[in-house]
Coordinates of C-alpha atoms in Angstrom, one line a residue:
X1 CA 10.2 11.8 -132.6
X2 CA 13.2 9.5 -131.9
X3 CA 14.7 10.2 -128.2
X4 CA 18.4 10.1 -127.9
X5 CA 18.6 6.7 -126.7
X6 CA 17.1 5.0 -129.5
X7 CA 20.3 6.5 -131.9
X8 CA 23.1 4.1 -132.6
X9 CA 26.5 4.4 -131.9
X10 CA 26.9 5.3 -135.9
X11 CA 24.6 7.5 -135.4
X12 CA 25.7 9.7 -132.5
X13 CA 29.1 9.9 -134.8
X14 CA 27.8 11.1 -137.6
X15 CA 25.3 13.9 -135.6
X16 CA 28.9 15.1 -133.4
X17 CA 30.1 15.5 -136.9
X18 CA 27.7 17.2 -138.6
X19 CA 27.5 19.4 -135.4
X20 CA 31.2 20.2 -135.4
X21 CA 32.5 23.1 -136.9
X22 CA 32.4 23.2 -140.8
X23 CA 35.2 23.3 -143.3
X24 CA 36.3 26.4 -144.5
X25 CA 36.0 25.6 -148.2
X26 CA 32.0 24.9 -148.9
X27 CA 33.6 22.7 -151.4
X28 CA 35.1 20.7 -149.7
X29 CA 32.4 20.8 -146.5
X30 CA 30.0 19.3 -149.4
X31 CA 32.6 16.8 -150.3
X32 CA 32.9 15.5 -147.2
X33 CA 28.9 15.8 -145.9
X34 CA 28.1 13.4 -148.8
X35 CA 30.7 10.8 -147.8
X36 CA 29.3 10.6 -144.4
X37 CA 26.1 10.7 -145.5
X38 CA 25.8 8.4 -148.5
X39 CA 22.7 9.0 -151.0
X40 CA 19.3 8.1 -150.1
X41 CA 18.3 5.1 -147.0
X42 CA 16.1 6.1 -144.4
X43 CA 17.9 8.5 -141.3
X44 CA 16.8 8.9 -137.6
X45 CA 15.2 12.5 -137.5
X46 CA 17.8 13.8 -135.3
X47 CA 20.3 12.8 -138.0
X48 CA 18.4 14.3 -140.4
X49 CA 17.9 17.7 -138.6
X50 CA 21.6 18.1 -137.9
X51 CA 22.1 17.8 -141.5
X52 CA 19.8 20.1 -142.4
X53 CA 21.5 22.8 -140.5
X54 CA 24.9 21.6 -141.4
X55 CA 23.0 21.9 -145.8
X56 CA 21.6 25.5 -144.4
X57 CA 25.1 26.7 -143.1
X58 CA 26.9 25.9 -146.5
X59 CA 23.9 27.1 -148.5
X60 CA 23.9 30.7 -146.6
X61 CA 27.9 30.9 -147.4
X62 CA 27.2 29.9 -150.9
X63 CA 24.3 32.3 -151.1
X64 CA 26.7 35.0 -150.0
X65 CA 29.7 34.3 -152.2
X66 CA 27.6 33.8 -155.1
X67 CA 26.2 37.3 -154.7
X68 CA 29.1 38.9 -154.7
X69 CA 29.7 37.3 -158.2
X70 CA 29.3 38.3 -162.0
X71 CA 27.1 36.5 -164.1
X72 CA 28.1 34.2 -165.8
X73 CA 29.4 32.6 -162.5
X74 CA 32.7 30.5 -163.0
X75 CA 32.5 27.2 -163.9
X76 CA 33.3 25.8 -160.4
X77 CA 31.2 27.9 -158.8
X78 CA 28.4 27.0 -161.1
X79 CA 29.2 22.9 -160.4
X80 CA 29.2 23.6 -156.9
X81 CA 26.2 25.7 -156.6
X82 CA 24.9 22.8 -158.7
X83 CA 26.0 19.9 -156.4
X84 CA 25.1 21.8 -153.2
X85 CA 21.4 22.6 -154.6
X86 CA 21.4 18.3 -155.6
X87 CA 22.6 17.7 -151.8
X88 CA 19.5 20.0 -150.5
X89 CA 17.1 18.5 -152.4
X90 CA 18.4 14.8 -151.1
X91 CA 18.0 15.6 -147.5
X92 CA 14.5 17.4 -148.2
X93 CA 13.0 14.1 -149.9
X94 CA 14.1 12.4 -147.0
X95 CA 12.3 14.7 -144.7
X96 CA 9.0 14.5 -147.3
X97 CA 9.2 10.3 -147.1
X98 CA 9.0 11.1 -143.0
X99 CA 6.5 13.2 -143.6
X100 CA 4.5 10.8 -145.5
X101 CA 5.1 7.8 -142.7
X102 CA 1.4 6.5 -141.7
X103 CA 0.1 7.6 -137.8
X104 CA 2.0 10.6 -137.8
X105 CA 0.7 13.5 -136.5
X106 CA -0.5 16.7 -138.6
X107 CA 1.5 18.9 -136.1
X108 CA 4.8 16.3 -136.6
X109 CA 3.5 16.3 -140.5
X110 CA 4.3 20.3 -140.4
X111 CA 7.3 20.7 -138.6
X112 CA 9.1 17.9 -140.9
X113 CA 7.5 19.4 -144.2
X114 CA 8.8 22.9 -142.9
X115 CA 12.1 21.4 -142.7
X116 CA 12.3 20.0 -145.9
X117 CA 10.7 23.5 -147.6
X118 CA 13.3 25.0 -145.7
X119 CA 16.1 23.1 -147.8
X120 CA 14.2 23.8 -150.7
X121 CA 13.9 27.5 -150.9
X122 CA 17.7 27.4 -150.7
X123 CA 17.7 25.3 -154.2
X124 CA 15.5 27.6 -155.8
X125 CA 17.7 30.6 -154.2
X126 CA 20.9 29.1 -155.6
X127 CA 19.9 27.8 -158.6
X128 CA 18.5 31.8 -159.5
X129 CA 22.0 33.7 -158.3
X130 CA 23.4 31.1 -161.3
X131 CA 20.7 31.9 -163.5
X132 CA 20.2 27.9 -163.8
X133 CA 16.9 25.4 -163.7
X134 CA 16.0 24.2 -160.4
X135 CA 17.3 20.6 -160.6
X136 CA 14.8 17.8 -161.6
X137 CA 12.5 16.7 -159.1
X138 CA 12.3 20.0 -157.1
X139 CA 8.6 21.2 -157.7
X140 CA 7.8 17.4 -157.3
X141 CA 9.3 17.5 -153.3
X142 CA 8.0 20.7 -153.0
X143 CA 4.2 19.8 -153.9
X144 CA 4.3 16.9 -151.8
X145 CA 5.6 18.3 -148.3
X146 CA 2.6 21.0 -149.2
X147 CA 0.3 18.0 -149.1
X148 CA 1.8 16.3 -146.0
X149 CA 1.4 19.8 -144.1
X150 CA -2.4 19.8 -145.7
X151 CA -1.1 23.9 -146.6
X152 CA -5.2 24.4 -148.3
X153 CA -6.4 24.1 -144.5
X154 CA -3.6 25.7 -142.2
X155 CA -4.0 29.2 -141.3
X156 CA -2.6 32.0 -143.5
X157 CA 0.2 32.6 -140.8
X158 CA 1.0 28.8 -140.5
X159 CA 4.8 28.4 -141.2
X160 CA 4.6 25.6 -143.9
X161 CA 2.3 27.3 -146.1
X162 CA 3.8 30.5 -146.0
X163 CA 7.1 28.2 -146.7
X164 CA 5.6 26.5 -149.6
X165 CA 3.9 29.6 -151.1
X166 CA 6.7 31.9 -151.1
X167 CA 8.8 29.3 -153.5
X168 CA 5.3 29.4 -155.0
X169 CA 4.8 33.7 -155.4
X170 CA 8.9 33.8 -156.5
X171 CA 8.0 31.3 -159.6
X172 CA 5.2 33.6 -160.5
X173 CA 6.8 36.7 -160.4
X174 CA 9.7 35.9 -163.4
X175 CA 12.6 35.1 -161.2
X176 CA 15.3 35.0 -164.0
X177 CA 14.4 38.9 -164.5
X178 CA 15.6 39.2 -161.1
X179 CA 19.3 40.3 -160.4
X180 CA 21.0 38.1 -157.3
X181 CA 20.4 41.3 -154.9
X182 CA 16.9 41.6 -156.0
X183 CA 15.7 37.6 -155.5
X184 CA 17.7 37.5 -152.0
X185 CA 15.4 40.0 -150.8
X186 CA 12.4 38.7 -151.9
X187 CA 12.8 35.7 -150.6
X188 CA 13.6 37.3 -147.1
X189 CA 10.2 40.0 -147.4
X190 CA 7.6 37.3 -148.6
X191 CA 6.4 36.9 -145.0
X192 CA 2.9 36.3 -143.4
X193 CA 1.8 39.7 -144.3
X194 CA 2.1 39.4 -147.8
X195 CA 1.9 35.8 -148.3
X196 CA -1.2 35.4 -146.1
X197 CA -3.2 37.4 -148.4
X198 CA -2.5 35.2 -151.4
X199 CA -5.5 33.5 -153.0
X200 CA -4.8 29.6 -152.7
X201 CA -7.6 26.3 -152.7
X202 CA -8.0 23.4 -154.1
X203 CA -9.9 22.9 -157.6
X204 CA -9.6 25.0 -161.0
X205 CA -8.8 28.5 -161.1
X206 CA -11.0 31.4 -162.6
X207 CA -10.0 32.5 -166.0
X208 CA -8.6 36.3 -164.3
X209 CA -5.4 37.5 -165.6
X210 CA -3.6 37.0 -162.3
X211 CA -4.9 33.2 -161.6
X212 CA -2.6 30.5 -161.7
X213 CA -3.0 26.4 -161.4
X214 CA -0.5 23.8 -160.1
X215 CA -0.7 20.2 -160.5
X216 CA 0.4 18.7 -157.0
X217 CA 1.3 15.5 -158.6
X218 CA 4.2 16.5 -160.8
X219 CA 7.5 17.7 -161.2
X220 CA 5.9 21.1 -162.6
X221 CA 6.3 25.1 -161.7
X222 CA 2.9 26.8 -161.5
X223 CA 1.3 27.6 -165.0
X224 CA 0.0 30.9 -165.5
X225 CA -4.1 30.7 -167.1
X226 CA -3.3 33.8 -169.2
X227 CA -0.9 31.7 -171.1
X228 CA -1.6 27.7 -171.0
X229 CA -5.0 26.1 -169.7
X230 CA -5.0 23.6 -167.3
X231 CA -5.6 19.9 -168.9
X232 CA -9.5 19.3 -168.7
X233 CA -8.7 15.7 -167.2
X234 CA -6.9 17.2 -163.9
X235 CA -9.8 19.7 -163.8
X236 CA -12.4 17.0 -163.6
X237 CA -10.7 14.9 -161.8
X238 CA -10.3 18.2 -159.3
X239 CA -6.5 17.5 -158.6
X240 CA -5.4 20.7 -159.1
X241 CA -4.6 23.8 -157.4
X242 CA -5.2 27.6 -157.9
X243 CA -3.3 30.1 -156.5
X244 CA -3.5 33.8 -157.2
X245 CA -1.0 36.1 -156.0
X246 CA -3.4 39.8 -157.1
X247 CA -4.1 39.9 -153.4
X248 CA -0.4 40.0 -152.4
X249 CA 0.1 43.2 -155.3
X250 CA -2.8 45.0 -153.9
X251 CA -0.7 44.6 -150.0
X252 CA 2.7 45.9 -151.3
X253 CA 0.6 49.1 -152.3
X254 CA 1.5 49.8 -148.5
X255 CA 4.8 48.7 -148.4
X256 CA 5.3 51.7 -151.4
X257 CA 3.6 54.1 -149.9
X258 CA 5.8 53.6 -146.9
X259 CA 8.8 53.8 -148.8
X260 CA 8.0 56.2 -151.0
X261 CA 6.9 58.6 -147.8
X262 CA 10.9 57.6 -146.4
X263 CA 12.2 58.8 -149.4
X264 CA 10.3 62.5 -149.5
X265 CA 10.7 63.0 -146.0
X266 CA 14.7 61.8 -146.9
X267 CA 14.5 64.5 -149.6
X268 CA 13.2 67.3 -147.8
X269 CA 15.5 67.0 -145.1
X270 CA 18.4 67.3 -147.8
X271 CA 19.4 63.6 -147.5
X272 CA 20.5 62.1 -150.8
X273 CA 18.7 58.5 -149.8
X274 CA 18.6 56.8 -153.1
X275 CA 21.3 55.1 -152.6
X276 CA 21.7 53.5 -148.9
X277 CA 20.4 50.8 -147.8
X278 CA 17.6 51.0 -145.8
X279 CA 17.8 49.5 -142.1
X280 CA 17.3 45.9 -141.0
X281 CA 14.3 47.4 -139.2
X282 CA 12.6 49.7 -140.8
X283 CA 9.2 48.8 -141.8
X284 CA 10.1 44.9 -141.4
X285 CA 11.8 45.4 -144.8
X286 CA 14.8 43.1 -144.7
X287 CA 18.6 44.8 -145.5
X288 CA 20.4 45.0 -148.8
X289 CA 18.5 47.1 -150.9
X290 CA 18.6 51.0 -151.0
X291 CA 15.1 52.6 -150.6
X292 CA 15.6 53.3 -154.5
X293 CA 15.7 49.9 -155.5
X294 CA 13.2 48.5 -153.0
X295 CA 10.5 50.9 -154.7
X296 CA 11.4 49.3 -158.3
X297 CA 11.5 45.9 -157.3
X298 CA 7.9 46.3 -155.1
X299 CA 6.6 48.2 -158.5
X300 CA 7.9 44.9 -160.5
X301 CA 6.4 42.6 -158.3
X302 CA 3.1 44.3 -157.7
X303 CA 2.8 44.4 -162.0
X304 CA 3.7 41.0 -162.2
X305 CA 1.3 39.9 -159.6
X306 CA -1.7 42.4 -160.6
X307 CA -1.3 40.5 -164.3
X308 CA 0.8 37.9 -165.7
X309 CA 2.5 39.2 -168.6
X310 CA 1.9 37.5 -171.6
X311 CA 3.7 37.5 -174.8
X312 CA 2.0 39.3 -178.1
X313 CA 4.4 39.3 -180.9
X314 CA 5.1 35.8 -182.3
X315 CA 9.0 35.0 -181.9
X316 CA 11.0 33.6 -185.5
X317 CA 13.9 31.4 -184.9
X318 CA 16.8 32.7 -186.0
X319 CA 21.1 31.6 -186.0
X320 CA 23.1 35.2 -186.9
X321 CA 25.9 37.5 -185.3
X322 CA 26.0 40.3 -183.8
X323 CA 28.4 42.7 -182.0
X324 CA 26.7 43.6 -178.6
X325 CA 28.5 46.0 -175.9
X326 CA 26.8 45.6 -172.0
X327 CA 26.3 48.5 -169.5
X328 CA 25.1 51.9 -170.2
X329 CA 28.2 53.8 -168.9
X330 CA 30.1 51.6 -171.8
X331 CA 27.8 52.1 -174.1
X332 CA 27.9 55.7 -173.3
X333 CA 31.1 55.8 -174.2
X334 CA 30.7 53.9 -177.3
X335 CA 28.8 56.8 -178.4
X336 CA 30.2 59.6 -177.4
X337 CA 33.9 58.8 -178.3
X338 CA 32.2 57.2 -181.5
X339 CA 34.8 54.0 -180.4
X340 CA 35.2 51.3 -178.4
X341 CA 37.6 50.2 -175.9
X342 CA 39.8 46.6 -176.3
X343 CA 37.0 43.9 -175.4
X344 CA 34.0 46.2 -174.8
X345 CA 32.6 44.6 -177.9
X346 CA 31.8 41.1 -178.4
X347 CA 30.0 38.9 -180.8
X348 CA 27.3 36.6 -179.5
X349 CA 24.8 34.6 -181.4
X350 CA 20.9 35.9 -181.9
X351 CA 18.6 32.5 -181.6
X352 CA 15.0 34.2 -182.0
X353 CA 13.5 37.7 -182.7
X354 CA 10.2 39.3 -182.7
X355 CA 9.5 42.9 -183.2
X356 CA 9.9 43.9 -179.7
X357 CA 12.8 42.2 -178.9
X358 CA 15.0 38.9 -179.2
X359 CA 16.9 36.4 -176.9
X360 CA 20.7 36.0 -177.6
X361 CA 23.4 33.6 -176.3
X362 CA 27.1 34.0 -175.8
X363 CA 28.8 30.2 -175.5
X364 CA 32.3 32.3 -174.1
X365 CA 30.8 33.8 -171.6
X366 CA 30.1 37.5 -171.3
X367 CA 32.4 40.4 -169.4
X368 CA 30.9 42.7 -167.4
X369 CA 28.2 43.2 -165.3
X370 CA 25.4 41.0 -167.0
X371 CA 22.4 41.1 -164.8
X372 CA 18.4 41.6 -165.4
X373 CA 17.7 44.8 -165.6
X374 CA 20.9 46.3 -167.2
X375 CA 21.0 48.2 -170.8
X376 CA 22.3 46.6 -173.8
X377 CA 23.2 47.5 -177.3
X378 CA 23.3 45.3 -180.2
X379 CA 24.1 45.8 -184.2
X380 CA 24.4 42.7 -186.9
X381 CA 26.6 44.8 -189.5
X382 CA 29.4 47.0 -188.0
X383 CA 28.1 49.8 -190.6
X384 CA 24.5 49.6 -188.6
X385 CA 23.4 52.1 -186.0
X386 CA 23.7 50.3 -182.7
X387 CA 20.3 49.2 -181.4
X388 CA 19.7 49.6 -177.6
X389 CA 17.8 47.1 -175.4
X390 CA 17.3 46.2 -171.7
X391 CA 18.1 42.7 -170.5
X392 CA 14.6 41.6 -169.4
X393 CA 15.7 37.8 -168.1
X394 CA 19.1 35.8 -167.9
X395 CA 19.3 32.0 -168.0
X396 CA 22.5 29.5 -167.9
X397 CA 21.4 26.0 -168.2
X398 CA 25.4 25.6 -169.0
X399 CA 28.5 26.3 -167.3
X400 CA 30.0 29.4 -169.2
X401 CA 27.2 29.7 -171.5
X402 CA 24.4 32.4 -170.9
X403 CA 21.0 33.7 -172.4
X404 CA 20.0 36.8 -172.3
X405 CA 15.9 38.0 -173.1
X406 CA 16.0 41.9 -174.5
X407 CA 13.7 43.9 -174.7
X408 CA 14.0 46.8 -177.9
X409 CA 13.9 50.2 -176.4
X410 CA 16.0 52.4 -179.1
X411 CA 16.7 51.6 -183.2
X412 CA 19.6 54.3 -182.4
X413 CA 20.9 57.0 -179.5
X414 CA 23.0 59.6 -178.6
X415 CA 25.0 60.0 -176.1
X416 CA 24.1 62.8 -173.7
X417 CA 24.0 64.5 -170.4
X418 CA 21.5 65.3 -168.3
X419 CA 20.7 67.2 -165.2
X420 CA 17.6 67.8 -163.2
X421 CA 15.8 70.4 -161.0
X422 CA 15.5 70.3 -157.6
X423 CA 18.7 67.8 -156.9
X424 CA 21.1 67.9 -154.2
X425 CA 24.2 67.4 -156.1
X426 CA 24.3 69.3 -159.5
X427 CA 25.6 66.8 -161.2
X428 CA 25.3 65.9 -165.0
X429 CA 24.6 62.3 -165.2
X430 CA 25.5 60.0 -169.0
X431 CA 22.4 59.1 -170.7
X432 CA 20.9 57.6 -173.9
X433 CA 18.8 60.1 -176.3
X434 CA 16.2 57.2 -177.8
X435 CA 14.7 58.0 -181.0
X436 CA 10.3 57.6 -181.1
X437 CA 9.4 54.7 -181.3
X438 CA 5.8 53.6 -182.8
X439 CA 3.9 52.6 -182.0
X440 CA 5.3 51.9 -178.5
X441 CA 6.5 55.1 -177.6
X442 CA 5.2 58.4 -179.2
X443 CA 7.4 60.5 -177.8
X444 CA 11.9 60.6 -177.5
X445 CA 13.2 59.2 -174.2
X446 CA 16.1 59.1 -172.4
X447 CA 18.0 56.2 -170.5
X448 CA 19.5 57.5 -167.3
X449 CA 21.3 55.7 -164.4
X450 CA 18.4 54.5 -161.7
X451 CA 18.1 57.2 -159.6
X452 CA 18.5 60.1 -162.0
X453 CA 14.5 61.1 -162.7
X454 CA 13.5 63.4 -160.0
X455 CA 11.9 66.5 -161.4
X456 CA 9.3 67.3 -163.8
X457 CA 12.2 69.6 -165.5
X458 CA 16.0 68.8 -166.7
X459 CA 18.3 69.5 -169.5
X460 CA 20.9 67.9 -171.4
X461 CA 23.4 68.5 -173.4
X462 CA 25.0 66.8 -176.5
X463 CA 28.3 67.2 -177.8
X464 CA 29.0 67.1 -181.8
X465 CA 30.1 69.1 -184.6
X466 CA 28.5 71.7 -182.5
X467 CA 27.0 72.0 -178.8
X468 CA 23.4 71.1 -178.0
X469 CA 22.1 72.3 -174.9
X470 CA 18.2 71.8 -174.5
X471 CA 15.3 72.4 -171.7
X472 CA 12.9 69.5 -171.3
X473 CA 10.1 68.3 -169.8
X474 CA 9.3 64.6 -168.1
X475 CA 6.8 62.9 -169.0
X476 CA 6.3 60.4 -166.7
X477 CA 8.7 57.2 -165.6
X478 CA 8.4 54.3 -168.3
X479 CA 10.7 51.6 -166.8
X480 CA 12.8 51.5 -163.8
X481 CA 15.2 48.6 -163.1
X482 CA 18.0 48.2 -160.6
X483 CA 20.5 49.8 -162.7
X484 CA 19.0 52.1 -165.0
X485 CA 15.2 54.5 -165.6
X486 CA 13.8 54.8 -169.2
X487 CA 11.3 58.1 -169.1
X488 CA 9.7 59.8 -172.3
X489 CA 10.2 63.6 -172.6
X490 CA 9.4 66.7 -175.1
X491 CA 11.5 70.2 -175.4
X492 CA 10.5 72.6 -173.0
X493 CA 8.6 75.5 -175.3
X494 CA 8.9 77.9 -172.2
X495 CA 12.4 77.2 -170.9
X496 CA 13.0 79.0 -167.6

């Protein structure tokens, strides 16, 4: 490492800069980090460490404002997020071209690859909360540092790997079905506990629906074996990597049954927990996410994990419009007043289909809350019923322009309420009557605000020509997402 004296006087500038306290604006922090800067040349380390902080700092604002943000984020804020995430990368293939310098050692090999995977998992944060790519060259950095820190030989607890495999088990687990809240998280929990368990060596993976293979020499994500087989040339040539993240789903089985035992114990003491955060502390679960949506994120990432979801319908390009209204409370509304409000209904643009679902674009944007997760409902001819769909991923390789993947749950609904047994609050919460649907569903659901399911028993009601009041009994939770729960039920022949 280089000792203070051996810095020039430029040098020692530019660190009591980058060590000063930070503009206000992140914009204009960026703006003036890359004029004293410059673009690529070689740094002293100690330059190149206080930049790094001074990245980190304006990444960790950006990360913050950005959650606090709608998608589709502003244009601004998407060019920013974009130029920040182009300014991490920079400093992290400076610290990889350290890294690489001949007679270093493997412990200075480590430290500087750390550093650089430290930048990195901001660019892959930032460039998720705007729903956008990772910029070019970003798996290509990241591979490398891996190698320079030799990651298939250092301990599962060693910081680099657990660095470089986190970015890794976020790629695998379908990060643009991930609201903002949701991927912060992760990317905070994925410690040595978890990420220690992993499956990861050199050579070909096995053919198991959970085994993945990376090619360490290019600018590529990891490729899931379920879906696309690794080139037979890399596989002879053994320069590949297999990593498989089922032993990491079988270790959040604790993590539920700890949170699952908060929330009963929560319950029986007559606490309404669903919806507070859980502590900083508790369980080494980081903060920000209510013990509620902790348990449906761990159950998404344990099925994503356990087997990589693979498509089964063909998809058939397609170029049509349709009306489509975003939220269940609005599309509650939609139903029950049999009307929409001014600008609840927009018309977006359908690109492919399949028989479970299509992806659709809106080039103006969208309003409202548009995030993975949240329901949707769709119709091509305003004298249609309205389908109903879940948003299962959201991409925006645009400023201003977004892509949402649905999921069909409903070819119609009705707009009901619902209450359950056993609940705190008597409250009658909006939902969604869904039709059956075969041969995916053999039974009516509902679609209910998260947190709504929480007895075997409930009944709703229905308002019409007439009133509809009806006993039911759960059958068992189908989906559960951030924002809403999709359970099958069947009329109660013994109502109490």
């Amino acid at each position: 490492m280089e000792v203070s004296s051996a810095l020039t006087e430029d040098e020692r500038v530019l660190i009591a800069w980058l060590e000063a306290e930070p503009a206000a604006s992140v914009a204009d922090d960026l703006t003036a980090f890359r004029a004293r800067l410059g673009a690529g040349g070689a740094a002293a380390l100690a330059v190149l460490d206080a930049a790094s902080a001074r990245l980190l700092d304006m990444a960790e604002r950006m990360r913050a404002h950005l959650l606090a943000l709608q998608l589709p984020v502003p244009a601004d804020q998407y060019e920013l997020a974009e130029r920040l995430c182009g300014a991490l990368l920079d400093v992290a293939a400076r610290f990889d071209e350290r890294a690489g310098e001949p007679g270093r050692a493997g412990v200075e090999r480590a430290a500087l690859s750390l550093s650089g995977l430290d930048l990195l998992t901001e660019v892959f944060v930032l460039s998720s909360l705007v729903a956008a790519p990772a910029p070019a060259g970003s798996w290509r950095v990241a591979h490398r540092l891996a190698r320079s820190a030799d990651v298939l030989r250092a301990a599962p607890d060693e910081p680099a790997r657990c660095a470089y495999l986190r970015i890794v088990a976020i790629a695998t687990a379908q990060p643009e079905g991930l609201t903002g809240r949701e991927l912060a998280w992760a990317f905070q929990f994925l410690d040595a506990r978890v990420l220690g368990a992993a499956g990861f060596d050199d050579g070909a993976p096995d053919g198991g629906a959970a085994a993945w293979w990376i090619d360490p020499t290019a600018d590529q994500v990891p490729q899931a074996v379920a879906r696309t087989s690794a080139p037979e040339a890399l596989v002879q040539a053994r320069r590949l990597w297999s990593f498989n993240p089922r032993p990491m789903a079988q270790k959040l089985g604790e993590c539920l049954e700890w949170v699952t035992a908060h929330m009963t114990a929560a319950e029986l003491a007559g606490m309404q927990c669903e919806v507070e955060p859980l502590a900083a502390d508790e369980a080494g679960f980081p903060a920000g996410l209510s013990p509620l949506e902790t348990l449906a994120l761990l159950r998404r990432l344990r099925g994503y994990w356990m087997a990589t979801p693979v498509r089964e319908q063909p998809r058939r390009q397609s170029q049509y419009a349709v009306q489509v209204c975003i939220g269940l409370g609005t599309i509650w509304e939609l139903g029950y007043q049999g009307r929409s409000s001014p600008g609840q209904v927009r018309e977006w643009v359908v690109l492919n289909e399949s028989p479970g679902g299509l992806a659709v674009m809106s080039v103006a944007g969208a309003p409202g809350n548009v995030e993975a997760g949240a329901a949707l409902a769709l119709r091509r001819d305003p004298e249609q019923a309205w389908s109903v769909c879940i948003v299962r991923w959201v991409r925006s390789e645009l400023p201003g322009q977004i892509e949402l993947g649905l999921q069909l749950i409903g070819t119609s609904f009705q707009a009901v309420k619902v209450g359950f047994r056993g609940r705190a609050a008597q409250e009658m919460a909006p939902a969604l009557a869904l039709p059956v649907m075969e041969p995916v569903r053999r039974h009516p659901a509902m679609l209910a605000p998260a947190g709504t399911y929480a007895s075997r028993r409930f009944v709703f009601v229905r308002d019409g020509k007439g009133v509809y009041v009806a006993q039911a009994r759960a059958l068992g939770l189908d989906m559960q997402t951030p924002g809403v729960e999709l359970f099958q039920y069947e009329i109660d022949p013994y109502p109490i």
